[in-house]
Coordinates of C-alpha atoms and ligand atoms in Angstrom, one line a residue:
M171 CA 0.1 0.0 0.0
D172 CA 1.3 3.5 -0.9
G173 CA -1.2 5.2 1.2
T174 CA -3.3 6.6 -1.6
T175 CA -6.8 5.7 -2.1
T176 CA -8.7 5.9 -5.5
T177 CA -12.6 6.0 -5.1
E178 CA -14.4 4.8 -8.1
P179 CA -17.0 7.4 -9.4
R180 CA -20.6 5.9 -8.3
T181 CA -22.7 4.8 -11.1
L182 CA -26.0 6.7 -11.4
R183 CA -29.4 4.9 -11.5
N184 CA -32.9 5.8 -12.7
L185 CA -35.6 6.5 -10.7
I186 CA -38.6 4.5 -11.4
G187 CA -41.7 4.1 -9.5
G188 CA -40.1 5.8 -6.4
A189 CA -37.1 3.3 -6.5
W190 CA -33.6 4.0 -7.5
T191 CA -33.1 1.3 -10.3
V192 CA -30.1 0.1 -12.1
A193 CA -30.1 0.3 -15.6
A194 CA -30.5 -2.8 -17.7
D195 CA -27.1 -3.8 -19.3
A196 CA -26.3 0.1 -19.9
E197 CA -22.9 1.1 -21.0
L198 CA -21.6 3.8 -19.1
L199 CA -20.4 7.2 -19.8
D200 CA -18.2 9.5 -17.5
V201 CA -19.8 12.7 -16.3
T202 CA -17.0 15.2 -15.8
N203 CA -16.5 18.6 -14.2
P204 CA -15.5 20.5 -17.5
A205 CA -13.6 23.1 -15.1
N206 CA -10.9 20.4 -14.6
G207 CA -11.6 17.2 -16.2
E208 CA -12.5 15.4 -12.8
V209 CA -14.7 12.5 -13.2
L210 CA -17.9 13.0 -11.0
A211 CA -19.9 9.9 -11.9
R212 CA -20.9 7.4 -14.2
V213 CA -24.1 7.8 -16.4
P214 CA -25.9 4.6 -17.6
L215 CA -27.0 4.7 -21.1
S216 CA -30.2 3.3 -20.8
G217 CA -32.3 1.8 -23.3
A218 CA -35.8 1.2 -24.6
A219 CA -36.6 -1.4 -21.7
D220 CA -35.6 1.3 -18.9
V221 CA -38.0 3.7 -20.7
E222 CA -41.0 0.8 -20.8
R223 CA -40.4 0.7 -17.0
A224 CA -40.5 4.0 -16.2
V225 CA -43.8 4.6 -18.5
A226 CA -45.5 1.5 -16.7
A227 CA -44.4 3.2 -13.5
A228 CA -45.9 6.5 -14.6
R229 CA -49.0 4.7 -16.0
D230 CA -49.9 3.0 -12.6
A231 CA -49.4 6.3 -10.7
L232 CA -51.7 8.5 -13.2
P233 CA -55.1 7.4 -11.8
A234 CA -54.5 8.4 -8.3
W235 CA -52.5 11.4 -9.0
R236 CA -55.2 12.7 -11.6
G237 CA -57.6 12.2 -8.8
T238 CA -55.7 14.0 -6.3
S239 CA -57.6 17.5 -5.8
V240 CA -56.0 20.3 -8.0
I241 CA -55.4 22.2 -4.9
E242 CA -53.7 19.5 -3.1
R243 CA -51.5 19.0 -6.4
A244 CA -50.8 22.7 -6.2
R245 CA -49.9 22.2 -2.3
R246 CA -47.1 19.7 -3.1
L247 CA -45.5 22.3 -5.9
F248 CA -45.6 25.0 -3.0
A249 CA -43.7 22.4 -1.0
L250 CA -41.3 21.5 -3.8
R251 CA -41.0 25.3 -4.3
E252 CA -39.8 26.0 -0.5
L253 CA -37.4 22.7 -0.6
M254 CA -35.9 24.0 -3.8
E255 CA -35.3 27.4 -2.1
R256 CA -33.9 26.1 1.0
H257 CA -31.5 23.8 -1.2
A258 CA -30.7 26.6 -3.7
A259 CA -27.2 26.8 -2.8
D260 CA -26.2 23.1 -3.4
L261 CA -28.3 23.1 -6.6
A262 CA -26.4 26.1 -7.9
R263 CA -23.0 24.4 -6.9
S264 CA -24.2 21.2 -8.8
V265 CA -24.8 23.1 -11.8
T266 CA -21.6 24.7 -11.7
R267 CA -19.6 21.6 -11.0
E268 CA -21.1 19.7 -14.2
M269 CA -22.0 22.3 -16.5
G270 CA -19.2 24.7 -15.9
K271 CA -20.9 28.2 -15.6
T272 CA -20.2 30.9 -12.9
L273 CA -21.7 30.4 -9.4
P274 CA -23.7 33.5 -9.8
D275 CA -25.0 32.4 -13.1
A276 CA -25.9 29.1 -11.6
R277 CA -27.5 30.8 -8.9
A278 CA -29.5 32.7 -11.2
E279 CA -30.4 29.7 -13.0
V280 CA -31.9 27.9 -10.0
A281 CA -33.8 31.1 -9.2
R282 CA -35.6 30.8 -12.4
A283 CA -36.0 27.1 -12.0
I284 CA -37.9 28.1 -8.6
E285 CA -40.0 30.7 -10.7
M286 CA -41.1 27.8 -12.9
V287 CA -42.6 25.8 -9.8
E288 CA -43.8 29.0 -8.5
A289 CA -45.9 29.8 -11.7
A290 CA -47.1 26.2 -11.8
T291 CA -48.7 26.5 -8.4
A292 CA -51.5 28.7 -10.1
V293 CA -52.9 25.7 -11.4
P294 CA -56.4 25.9 -9.6
Q295 CA -56.7 29.2 -11.7
T296 CA -55.0 28.7 -14.8
M297 CA -56.7 25.1 -15.5
Q298 CA -60.2 26.3 -15.2
G299 CA -62.4 25.8 -18.1
R300 CA -65.3 27.7 -19.6
V301 CA -68.9 27.5 -19.3
L302 CA -71.8 29.0 -21.5
E303 CA -75.2 28.6 -20.0
G304 CA -78.0 28.3 -22.1
V305 CA -76.7 27.6 -25.6
A306 CA -80.3 26.3 -26.6
T307 CA -83.4 25.7 -24.4
N308 CA -82.2 24.2 -21.2
V309 CA -78.8 23.4 -22.7
D310 CA -75.6 24.5 -21.2
A311 CA -72.0 23.9 -22.8
E312 CA -68.9 23.6 -20.8
T313 CA -65.0 23.1 -21.5
I314 CA -63.1 21.2 -18.9
R315 CA -59.3 20.5 -19.1
Q316 CA -58.1 17.2 -18.2
P317 CA -54.4 16.0 -18.1
V318 CA -53.0 14.5 -21.3
G319 CA -51.6 11.1 -19.5
V320 CA -47.9 10.4 -19.4
C321 CA -45.9 13.5 -20.6
A322 CA -42.0 13.0 -21.2
A323 CA -39.2 15.5 -21.5
I324 CA -35.9 15.3 -23.1
T325 CA -33.5 18.4 -22.1
P326 CA -30.3 19.7 -23.1
F327 CA -26.8 20.4 -21.0
N328 CA -26.8 24.2 -21.0
F329 CA -29.6 24.8 -18.3
P330 CA -29.5 21.5 -16.0
A331 CA -31.7 22.8 -13.3
M332 CA -33.9 25.2 -15.4
V333 CA -34.9 23.5 -18.7
P334 CA -36.4 20.5 -17.1
M335 CA -38.4 22.6 -14.9
W336 CA -40.0 24.6 -17.8
F337 CA -42.3 21.5 -18.3
L338 CA -42.0 19.1 -14.9
P339 CA -44.1 21.3 -12.5
F340 CA -46.6 22.4 -15.2
A341 CA -47.1 18.9 -16.5
I342 CA -47.7 17.3 -13.0
G343 CA -49.6 20.2 -11.6
C344 CA -52.4 19.7 -14.4
G345 CA -52.6 15.9 -13.0
N346 CA -50.2 14.1 -15.8
T347 CA -47.5 11.9 -14.8
F348 CA -43.8 12.4 -16.1
V349 CA -40.9 10.9 -17.3
L350 CA -37.7 13.1 -17.5
K351 CA -34.4 12.2 -19.6
P352 CA -31.9 15.1 -18.9
S353 CA -29.0 15.5 -20.7
E354 CA -26.5 12.7 -20.2
Q355 CA -23.5 15.4 -20.0
D356 CA -24.9 16.7 -16.7
P357 CA -27.9 14.6 -15.1
L358 CA -26.5 15.4 -11.5
T359 CA -28.7 18.4 -10.5
M360 CA -31.7 16.5 -11.4
E361 CA -30.7 13.6 -9.3
L362 CA -31.0 16.2 -6.4
V363 CA -34.2 17.5 -7.6
M364 CA -35.7 14.1 -7.6
G365 CA -35.0 13.6 -3.8
L366 CA -36.5 17.1 -3.1
I367 CA -39.6 15.8 -5.1
A368 CA -40.0 13.0 -2.9
E369 CA -39.6 15.2 0.2
A370 CA -42.3 17.2 -0.8
G371 CA -44.8 14.3 -0.8
I372 CA -45.2 13.8 -4.5
P373 CA -46.2 10.4 -4.6
D374 CA -43.7 7.7 -6.1
G375 CA -44.1 7.3 -10.0
V376 CA -45.6 10.7 -10.6
V377 CA -41.9 11.8 -11.7
N378 CA -39.6 9.3 -13.2
L379 CA -36.1 9.7 -14.3
V380 CA -34.5 7.7 -17.1
L381 CA -30.8 8.3 -17.7
G382 CA -29.1 8.2 -21.0
G383 CA -29.0 9.5 -24.7
V384 CA -30.1 8.6 -28.1
D385 CA -31.6 4.9 -27.2
V386 CA -33.8 6.7 -24.5
V387 CA -34.7 9.4 -26.8
N388 CA -36.0 6.6 -29.2
G389 CA -37.7 4.7 -26.5
I390 CA -39.6 7.9 -25.5
L391 CA -40.6 8.8 -29.1
D392 CA -41.8 5.2 -30.0
S393 CA -43.5 4.4 -26.5
P394 CA -47.2 3.7 -26.9
G395 CA -47.5 4.6 -23.4
I396 CA -46.1 8.3 -23.6
D397 CA -49.0 10.9 -24.8
A398 CA -46.9 14.0 -25.0
V399 CA -43.4 15.1 -25.5
S400 CA -41.5 18.4 -25.0
F401 CA -38.0 18.5 -26.4
V402 CA -35.1 21.3 -26.0
G403 CA -31.8 21.0 -27.7
S404 CA -30.3 21.5 -31.1
A405 CA -32.4 22.2 -34.2
Q406 CA -31.4 18.8 -36.0
V407 CA -32.4 16.8 -33.1
A408 CA -35.6 18.9 -32.5
R409 CA -36.7 18.3 -35.9
Y410 CA -36.1 14.4 -35.7
V411 CA -38.1 14.4 -32.4
Y412 CA -40.7 16.6 -34.0
E413 CA -41.4 14.1 -37.0
R414 CA -40.9 10.8 -35.2
A415 CA -42.9 11.7 -32.0
S416 CA -46.0 13.1 -34.1
A417 CA -45.7 10.2 -36.6
N418 CA -46.2 8.2 -33.4
G419 CA -49.3 10.4 -32.6
K420 CA -48.1 12.3 -29.8
R421 CA -48.6 15.9 -29.0
V422 CA -45.2 17.6 -29.2
Q423 CA -43.2 20.6 -28.7
A424 CA -39.6 21.1 -30.0
L425 CA -37.3 23.9 -29.1
G426 CA -34.6 23.8 -31.2
G427 CA -31.3 25.8 -31.6
A428 CA -30.5 29.5 -32.4
K429 CA -28.5 32.3 -34.0
N430 CA -29.1 35.4 -32.1
S431 CA -28.7 38.8 -33.1
M432 CA -28.2 41.9 -31.2
V433 CA -28.6 45.1 -33.3
V434 CA -26.9 48.4 -32.2
M435 CA -28.1 51.4 -33.6
P436 CA -26.0 54.6 -33.9
D437 CA -27.7 56.4 -31.0
A438 CA -27.1 53.3 -28.6
V439 CA -25.8 54.2 -25.0
I440 CA -22.3 52.7 -25.4
G441 CA -21.5 51.6 -21.6
Q442 CA -25.0 49.9 -21.3
T443 CA -24.9 48.4 -24.6
A444 CA -21.5 46.9 -24.2
S445 CA -22.5 45.5 -20.6
N446 CA -25.3 43.8 -22.2
I447 CA -23.8 42.3 -25.0
I448 CA -20.9 40.8 -22.6
A449 CA -23.4 39.4 -20.6
S450 CA -25.4 38.2 -23.5
G451 CA -22.5 36.9 -25.7
F452 CA -20.3 35.8 -22.9
G453 CA -22.6 34.6 -19.8
A454 CA -22.3 30.8 -19.7
A455 CA -19.4 30.8 -21.9
G456 CA -22.1 31.6 -24.6
Q457 CA -23.9 28.4 -24.3
R458 CA -27.4 29.6 -23.9
C459 CA -30.0 29.4 -26.4
M460 CA -30.9 33.0 -25.9
A461 CA -27.0 34.0 -26.1
G462 CA -26.4 36.9 -28.3
S463 CA -23.9 35.7 -31.2
V464 CA -24.0 38.4 -33.9
I465 CA -23.6 42.2 -33.5
V466 CA -25.4 43.6 -36.3
A467 CA -23.8 47.2 -36.2
V468 CA -25.8 50.0 -37.8
G469 CA -24.0 53.0 -39.4
D470 CA -21.0 54.1 -37.5
A471 CA -22.3 51.9 -34.2
W472 CA -19.3 49.5 -34.3
E473 CA -16.7 52.3 -34.7
R474 CA -18.4 53.9 -31.5
L475 CA -18.7 50.6 -29.6
R476 CA -15.7 48.8 -30.5
P477 CA -12.9 50.5 -27.9
E478 CA -15.1 49.8 -25.1
L479 CA -16.6 46.5 -26.1
V480 CA -13.0 45.1 -27.0
A481 CA -11.2 46.6 -23.8
R482 CA -14.2 45.1 -21.4
T483 CA -13.9 41.7 -23.4
E484 CA -10.0 41.6 -23.1
A485 CA -10.4 42.0 -19.2
L486 CA -12.7 39.2 -18.8
Q487 CA -11.2 36.3 -16.3
V488 CA -11.6 32.7 -17.6
G489 CA -11.4 29.8 -15.3
D490 CA -13.3 27.5 -12.7
G491 CA -16.8 28.6 -12.3
M492 CA -16.4 28.2 -8.8
D493 CA -13.8 30.7 -8.4
P494 CA -15.3 34.3 -7.3
A495 CA -12.7 35.8 -9.6
T496 CA -13.8 33.9 -12.9
D497 CA -16.3 35.7 -15.2
V498 CA -16.4 33.3 -18.2
G499 CA -16.2 29.4 -17.1
P500 CA -15.3 26.2 -19.5
V501 CA -17.5 24.9 -22.3
I502 CA -19.1 21.9 -21.7
S503 CA -16.5 19.3 -22.8
P504 CA -13.0 19.2 -24.7
A505 CA -15.1 18.2 -27.6
A506 CA -17.2 21.2 -27.5
C507 CA -13.7 23.3 -26.9
D508 CA -12.2 21.7 -30.3
R509 CA -15.0 22.3 -32.2
I510 CA -15.7 25.9 -31.1
T511 CA -11.8 26.6 -32.1
A512 CA -12.3 25.0 -35.2
T513 CA -15.2 27.5 -36.1
I514 CA -13.1 30.4 -35.4
D515 CA -10.4 29.2 -37.4
A516 CA -12.6 28.5 -40.1
A517 CA -14.4 32.1 -39.8
L518 CA -10.7 33.5 -40.3
A519 CA -10.1 31.4 -43.2
A520 CA -13.3 33.1 -44.8
G521 CA -11.6 36.3 -44.3
A522 CA -13.1 37.5 -40.9
S523 CA -10.6 39.1 -38.6
L524 CA -9.9 38.9 -34.6
A525 CA -10.8 41.8 -32.5
V526 CA -10.3 39.6 -29.6
D527 CA -8.6 36.1 -29.8
G528 CA -9.7 33.7 -27.0
R529 CA -8.2 30.6 -28.4
A530 CA -5.7 30.1 -26.2
P531 CA -6.8 31.7 -22.4
S532 CA -4.2 32.0 -20.1
G533 CA -3.9 30.8 -16.6
V534 CA -6.7 28.4 -16.7
P535 CA -6.7 25.2 -14.5
D536 CA -5.4 22.1 -16.3
G537 CA -7.7 19.4 -17.6
G538 CA -10.4 22.1 -18.3
A539 CA -12.3 22.9 -21.6
Y540 CA -11.7 26.5 -22.1
V541 CA -12.3 28.8 -24.9
G542 CA -11.9 32.5 -24.0
P543 CA -14.3 35.4 -25.1
T544 CA -13.6 36.0 -28.8
I545 CA -15.0 38.7 -31.1
L546 CA -14.6 38.3 -35.0
E547 CA -15.1 41.5 -37.0
G548 CA -15.7 42.1 -40.9
V549 CA -17.5 38.9 -41.0
D550 CA -19.5 38.2 -44.2
P551 CA -23.5 38.6 -43.5
G552 CA -23.6 35.4 -45.7
S553 CA -21.1 33.3 -44.2
A554 CA -21.5 30.3 -41.8
T555 CA -19.9 32.3 -39.0
A556 CA -23.0 34.9 -39.5
R557 CA -25.3 32.4 -39.8
E558 CA -24.7 29.2 -38.1
E559 CA -25.0 28.4 -34.3
I560 CA -21.5 28.3 -32.6
F561 CA -22.7 27.9 -29.1
G562 CA -19.7 29.0 -27.6
P563 CA -18.2 32.4 -26.4
V564 CA -17.8 33.9 -29.9
L565 CA -19.3 37.1 -31.2
A566 CA -19.4 38.1 -35.1
V567 CA -19.8 41.6 -36.0
V568 CA -21.6 42.4 -39.0
E569 CA -21.9 45.8 -40.2
V570 CA -24.9 47.3 -42.2
E571 CA -25.8 50.9 -43.3
T572 CA -29.6 51.4 -42.0
L573 CA -32.1 49.7 -39.6
D574 CA -34.0 48.6 -42.6
D575 CA -30.7 46.4 -43.6
A576 CA -30.4 45.1 -40.2
I577 CA -34.0 43.7 -40.1
G578 CA -33.5 42.3 -43.6
F579 CA -30.2 40.5 -42.1
V580 CA -32.0 38.9 -38.9
N581 CA -35.1 38.0 -40.9
A582 CA -32.7 36.1 -43.3
S583 CA -31.8 33.8 -40.7
R584 CA -33.2 30.2 -40.5
Y585 CA -33.7 30.4 -36.7
G586 CA -36.0 33.0 -35.0
N587 CA -35.3 32.5 -31.2
G588 CA -34.3 35.5 -29.6
T589 CA -33.0 39.4 -30.7
S590 CA -32.3 42.5 -29.2
I591 CA -31.9 45.8 -30.4
F592 CA -29.9 48.7 -28.5
T593 CA -31.1 52.5 -29.1
E594 CA -32.5 55.8 -27.6
S595 CA -35.2 55.7 -30.4
G596 CA -38.8 54.5 -29.6
A597 CA -39.7 54.7 -33.3
A598 CA -36.8 52.5 -33.9
A599 CA -37.4 50.1 -31.5
R600 CA -41.0 50.0 -32.2
R601 CA -40.3 49.5 -36.1
Y602 CA -38.0 46.5 -35.0
R603 CA -40.2 44.8 -32.5
V604 CA -43.1 45.0 -35.3
D605 CA -41.2 43.7 -38.2
V606 CA -38.6 41.2 -36.9
Q607 CA -39.5 37.6 -37.5
V608 CA -38.3 36.5 -34.2
G609 CA -40.3 35.2 -31.1
M610 CA -38.4 36.8 -28.2
V611 CA -37.5 40.4 -28.5
G612 CA -35.1 42.4 -25.9
V613 CA -35.2 46.3 -26.6
N614 CA -32.0 47.7 -24.3
V615 CA -32.2 43.9 -22.8
G616 CA -29.4 41.5 -23.9
V617 CA -31.3 38.3 -22.8
A618 CA -34.8 38.7 -23.4
A619 CA -35.6 35.3 -21.8
P620 CA -39.6 35.7 -20.9
V621 CA -40.2 35.1 -17.0
A622 CA -42.2 32.1 -15.8
F623 CA -45.7 33.5 -16.5
F624 CA -44.8 34.3 -20.3
P625 CA -44.2 31.6 -22.9
F626 CA -40.8 30.8 -24.1
S627 CA -41.4 31.6 -28.0
G628 CA -39.0 30.8 -30.6
W629 CA -39.9 31.0 -34.3
K630 CA -38.8 29.1 -37.4
D631 CA -36.2 26.4 -36.9
S632 CA -35.9 27.4 -33.4
F633 CA -39.2 25.7 -32.7
L634 CA -41.6 23.1 -33.8
G635 CA -45.0 22.9 -32.7
D636 CA -47.6 25.2 -31.6
L637 CA -47.6 25.6 -27.8
H638 CA -44.6 27.2 -26.2
A639 CA -42.7 26.5 -22.8
H640 CA -44.1 27.9 -19.7
G641 CA -46.5 30.7 -19.3
P642 CA -50.2 29.8 -20.4
D643 CA -49.2 27.7 -23.2
A644 CA -48.0 25.3 -20.7
V645 CA -51.6 24.9 -19.3
E646 CA -52.7 24.4 -22.8
F647 CA -49.9 21.9 -24.0
F648 CA -50.5 19.5 -20.7
T649 CA -54.1 19.6 -20.7
R650 CA -56.7 18.1 -23.0
K651 CA -60.0 19.8 -23.7
K652 CA -63.4 17.9 -23.4
T653 CA -66.7 19.9 -24.1
V654 CA -69.9 18.8 -22.4
T655 CA -73.1 19.7 -23.7
S656 CA -75.8 19.1 -21.1
R657 CA -79.8 19.4 -21.3
W658 CA -81.9 19.3 -18.2
F659 CA -85.7 19.5 -18.6
S660 CA -87.2 21.9 -16.0
E661 CA -89.0 23.9 -18.5
G662 CA -91.3 25.2 -16.1
E663 CA -88.7 27.0 -13.9
I664 CA -86.9 28.9 -17.0
G665 CA -86.5 32.5 -15.8
R666 CA -88.6 32.1 -12.5
F667 CA -85.8 33.9 -10.7
F668 CA -86.5 36.8 -12.8
V669 CA -90.3 36.7 -12.8
E670 CA -91.0 36.4 -9.2
Ligands
LIG297 P1 -28.6 18.0 -28.2 O1 -29.4 18.2 -29.2 O2 -27.1 17.6 -28.5 O3 -29.1 17.1 -27.2 C1 -30.5 17.5 -26.5 C2 -31.0 16.3 -25.9 O4 -31.3 15.2 -27.1 C3 -30.0 15.4 -25.0 O5 -30.8 14.9 -24.0 C4 -29.5 14.5 -25.8 O6 -29.2 13.5 -25.0 C5 -30.5 14.4 -26.9 N1 -29.8 13.9 -28.4 C6 -28.6 14.5 -28.8 N2 -28.3 13.9 -30.0 C7 -29.5 13.0 -30.3 C8 -29.9 12.3 -31.4 N3 -29.1 12.0 -32.3 N4 -30.9 11.6 -31.5 C9 -31.7 11.6 -30.2 N5 -31.5 12.3 -29.3 C10 -30.2 13.0 -29.2 O7 -28.4 19.5 -27.5 P2 -27.1 20.1 -26.6 O8 -25.9 20.0 -27.2 O9 -27.6 19.1 -25.0 O10 -27.9 21.7 -26.0 C11 -27.5 22.8 -26.8 C12 -28.5 23.0 -27.9 O11 -29.8 23.2 -27.3 C13 -28.1 24.2 -28.7 O12 -28.5 24.0 -30.1 C14 -29.0 25.1 -28.0 O13 -29.4 26.3 -28.7 C15 -30.5 24.3 -27.8 N6 -31.1 24.9 -26.8 C16 -32.3 25.7 -27.2 C17 -33.3 25.8 -26.2 C18 -34.4 26.9 -26.8 O14 -35.2 27.1 -25.8 N7 -34.7 27.0 -27.9 C19 -32.9 26.0 -24.9 C20 -31.9 25.4 -24.5 C21 -31.0 25.0 -25.5

C-alpha cells in the first residue's frame, strides 16, 4: 500500500416508481467537471426497456395522481418550491460543477427554475375551463381541462436545473405523470431535484427519471404509453424528435437551436450596450439558446462601440466557475472546445479578423475545456459564421447601413429564437419589434428570456410545434379539452328567478 486511495466514481441509477433502479445492460459514460476534467459520476446509457419500466410506473401512478384534488397538487408544488429555495445553494453548486457556468450564473438559473415551480402553483386558476349557460333551451355547454396522460421531457446540457422545470411542474400540476430524460452530460442536478420531489410528498411514480442518450430518446418517441413529448436541444435533433413523435401520434413541442442577433443603432448608449452584449454573448460561455452571437452594427455603431467592448472583453477572467474571480467558465467538454476553436479558424479562413482572440486563454486550470471570449469582425453577412450556431463564447460583428438592412439580415436567418435592439429611439425600437421575425425580442435588454408567466416563444427552426414552453401555453400543452353539452328538463322553471 502506498497510502493513496482512489474512489471509483459512483454509477447513477434511474428513478422508477420511487425506487432508484440500475439500468439494464447499459454502457456507462463519464460525467465530468468541465473546469478540470474530474470524473464526477458514471451515467448509464439506458435503453428502451428502461423507458418502458418508467412508463409503466408513470401509468400506474396516473389514476391516483389525477384523482388528487388540484388544490392538493398545487400544495405539493408549493412544498417543492420551498425545498428548492432551501437547497438553492446546493443546486447551484451542482450546476457549476457539472456544467461549468459561474456560481452567480448558476444561482440565477436555479432562481428561474424555482420561478417555474412558483408559476405552476397557480394551476387551480389556470386549469379552469369555460361554461356558457343556455346555448339552446335548457342546454348548457362547458369545456373542462383534463390531463393528457404520461408526458415526457428530453432536455439539453446548458440549463440542467432550469430547462427540465419548464415542463415538469406544469405537467404534474395539471395531473399528468412524467418521465424525464436529462442531458447525459450533466444529469446530477436533476438527481438532487428528484430527492426534493419525494420530500415534497409527490407520490412515487408521478415523476420518473431515465438517464441516457439516443436510445432513451427513441424509446420515448416510440413508446405507446407516452402521450406528449417536450424537447429542448439542437435544431437537427428537435426536427427529428418532432417528426418521429408526431408520426407516433403524440403531442409534441420541440425547441431547437438559435443564432441571435443584437442590433446596435448609432444612438445606442455605449456603456450599457457593451455591458448587455458581454453578458449576453459570454455568459455561460455563450452556451445559452438566448445568447446573442451576432452584433449587427448600424451606420457608425461599431466604430463607437468597438473600443469599450474590446477593452472590457479582454479584461474578462476565464477559469473555474467556482472561483469568484472567474467571469467566464469552461465550455461543456473538450470536444466542444475543439469544435468552437475550429469554427473560429474557419471564420478567419473565410476572411473575418479577430478583434479579440480567445483561442488560448491564459492561467486556466489544467484538464479543463476552455475557450476565451472571442470577437470576430469584418464577418460576411452570408457566411456560416454569421448564420450558423456556434454555441460558445464567440461574437461575430456584421456591419450594415440602415435599420432596414439590419431587419433584412435578421429575417433572413433560418432561426428565430431571440434578438435585441439597442437604441434611444422609440420609433426604431417599435419598428424593430413589429417587423422582426423572431419570437423573443429585447429592447435594450441583452437576454430577453421571458419570465415564467409568459411563454418562451422561438420561431422558425428554433421551434417546432404550436404551444410553447411555460406561461399560459404550458397549461394548454399539458391538458386536453373536453366539451360537455347538457340538457336538463325543467321548462316550467326557466327564468323564474326574474319573474318572481
Ligand atoms: P442536443 O440536441 O445535442 O441534445 C439535446 C437532448 O437530445 C439531450 O438530452 C440528448 O441526449 C438528446 N440527443 C442528442 N443527440 C440526439 C440524437 N441524435 N437523437 C436523439 N436524441 C439526441 O443539444 P445540447 O448540445 O444538449 O444543447 C445545446 C443545444 O440546445 C443548442 O443548439 C441550443 O441552442 C439548444 N437549446 C435550445 C433552447 C431553446 O429554448 N430553444 C434552450 C436550450 C438549449
